[in-house]
Amino acid sequence: QVQLVESGGGLVQPGGSLRLSCVASGFSFSTTTMGWFRQAPGKQREWIAFITSGKLPNYAASVKGRFTISRDNAEKTVYLQMNSLKLEDAAVYSCYAGLVRGTWGQGTQVTVSS
């Protein structure tokens, strides 16, 4: 019954911004490391960011300085603020829960195009 439901994807121009949300349920959210991954067609799933309560977030080099991960434990929600988007950022973005068996959400499509 673990559920991760992403939203906020859409079409954005290069250089634009988008904010993704992931609402979690079915586990102890505040004590669980959360994150974001993405997958483009023909590529493996790529790690983007992790966040653990009370600690600084970790980012992949490809997004560091442009993306910000945050969480609201009261709302059981993790966010990904994406700025200065590039064509190569286009992918399906999935929310991750660091449980004994890692769990990903269904994903939300981010399209970057002029």
Tab-separated table of C-alpha atoms in Angstrom:
chain	number	residue	atom	x	y	z
A	1	GLN	CA	0.000	0.000	0.000
A	2	VAL	CA	3.016	2.287	-0.365
A	3	GLN	CA	2.004	5.038	-2.752
A	4	LEU	CA	3.956	7.823	-4.422
A	5	VAL	CA	1.949	10.136	-6.656
A	6	GLU	CA	3.827	12.693	-8.726
A	7	SER	CA	2.410	15.793	-10.355
A	8	GLY	CA	3.569	19.041	-11.918
A	9	GLY	CA	5.087	17.809	-15.145
A	10	GLY	CA	4.422	19.528	-18.423
A	11	LEU	CA	5.929	21.354	-21.354
A	12	VAL	CA	8.454	24.092	-20.695
A	13	GLN	CA	10.839	26.103	-22.863
A	14	PRO	CA	14.614	25.859	-22.443
A	15	GLY	CA	15.633	28.123	-19.585
A	16	GLY	CA	12.231	27.802	-17.976
A	17	SER	CA	11.164	26.409	-14.620
A	18	LEU	CA	8.892	23.687	-13.322
A	19	ARG	CA	7.996	22.453	-9.832
A	20	LEU	CA	7.247	18.774	-9.304
A	21	SER	CA	5.404	17.382	-6.295
A	22	CYS	CA	5.195	13.876	-4.869
A	23	VAL	CA	2.603	12.959	-2.264
A	24	ALA	CA	3.508	9.856	-0.252
A	25	SER	CA	1.437	7.463	1.820
A	26	GLY	CA	1.649	4.010	3.371
A	27	PHE	CA	4.947	4.353	5.262
A	28	SER	CA	6.800	6.479	7.823
A	29	PHE	CA	7.553	9.431	5.583
A	30	SER	CA	9.573	11.601	7.986
A	31	THR	CA	12.136	8.862	8.703
A	32	THR	CA	12.526	7.785	5.081
A	33	THR	CA	15.034	9.191	2.611
A	34	MET	CA	13.200	10.527	-0.423
A	35	GLY	CA	14.479	11.360	-3.857
A	36	TRP	CA	13.908	11.944	-7.517
A	37	PHE	CA	15.030	9.947	-10.530
A	38	ARG	CA	14.425	10.460	-14.219
A	39	GLN	CA	14.373	8.266	-17.285
A	40	ALA	CA	14.584	9.369	-20.899
A	41	PRO	CA	13.645	7.047	-23.791
A	42	GLY	CA	16.338	4.442	-24.431
A	43	LYS	CA	18.243	5.315	-21.268
A	44	GLN	CA	18.533	3.817	-17.803
A	45	ARG	CA	16.916	5.467	-14.836
A	46	GLU	CA	19.174	8.276	-13.592
A	47	TRP	CA	19.456	9.504	-10.022
A	48	ILE	CA	18.760	13.215	-9.561
A	49	ALA	CA	18.592	13.994	-5.847
A	50	PHE	CA	18.118	12.585	-2.339
A	51	ILE	CA	16.855	14.301	0.782
A	52	THR	CA	16.857	13.016	4.369
A	53	SER	CA	15.150	14.867	7.219
A	54	GLY	CA	17.614	17.047	9.121
A	55	LYS	CA	20.410	16.705	6.568
A	56	LEU	CA	21.604	18.581	3.506
A	57	PRO	CA	20.315	17.247	0.183
A	58	ASN	CA	22.494	15.453	-2.350
A	59	TYR	CA	22.390	16.236	-6.069
A	60	ALA	CA	23.686	14.732	-9.258
A	61	ALA	CA	26.308	16.910	-10.917
A	62	SER	CA	24.080	17.365	-13.952
A	63	VAL	CA	21.450	19.257	-11.943
A	64	LYS	CA	23.421	20.799	-9.089
A	65	GLY	CA	22.817	24.540	-8.923
A	66	ARG	CA	19.673	24.306	-11.058
A	67	PHE	CA	17.389	21.905	-9.167
A	68	THR	CA	16.333	22.037	-5.524
A	69	ILE	CA	14.796	19.138	-3.619
A	70	SER	CA	12.765	19.834	-0.486
A	71	ARG	CA	10.261	18.076	1.733
A	72	ASP	CA	7.313	18.873	3.956
A	73	ASN	CA	6.962	16.066	6.477
A	74	ALA	CA	3.632	17.370	7.788
A	75	GLU	CA	2.193	17.125	4.282
A	76	LYS	CA	4.141	13.954	3.396
A	77	THR	CA	5.282	15.641	0.221
A	78	VAL	CA	8.621	15.964	-1.534
A	79	TYR	CA	9.247	18.632	-4.154
A	80	LEU	CA	11.661	19.203	-6.994
A	81	GLN	CA	12.093	22.790	-8.121
A	82	MET	CA	13.671	22.756	-11.575
A	83	ASN	CA	15.169	25.966	-12.950
A	84	SER	CA	17.196	26.760	-16.064
A	85	LEU	CA	15.837	23.686	-17.786
A	86	LYS	CA	17.786	22.228	-20.693
A	87	LEU	CA	16.741	20.006	-23.584
A	88	GLU	CA	18.547	17.078	-21.962
A	89	ASP	CA	16.354	17.420	-18.857
A	90	ALA	CA	13.361	16.052	-20.772
A	91	ALA	CA	12.339	12.740	-19.192
A	92	VAL	CA	9.803	11.004	-17.029
A	93	TYR	CA	10.535	12.100	-13.468
A	94	SER	CA	9.780	9.617	-10.699
A	95	CYS	CA	9.626	10.027	-6.959
A	96	TYR	CA	11.663	7.567	-4.837
A	97	ALA	CA	11.249	6.246	-1.305
A	98	GLY	CA	14.329	4.690	0.330
A	99	LEU	CA	12.615	1.725	1.904
A	100	VAL	CA	14.224	-1.714	2.341
A	101	ARG	CA	12.802	-2.364	-1.098
A	102	GLY	CA	13.155	0.914	-2.954
A	103	THR	CA	9.934	2.219	-4.406
A	104	TRP	CA	9.339	4.565	-7.334
A	105	GLY	CA	6.174	6.356	-8.288
A	106	GLN	CA	4.517	6.172	-11.668
A	107	GLY	CA	6.266	9.305	-12.888
A	108	THR	CA	5.372	12.621	-14.452
A	109	GLN	CA	6.468	13.683	-17.933
A	110	VAL	CA	8.686	16.719	-18.335
A	111	THR	CA	9.072	17.976	-21.893
A	112	VAL	CA	11.582	20.701	-22.728
A	113	SER	CA	11.045	22.235	-26.146
A	114	SER	CA	11.061	25.571	-27.928
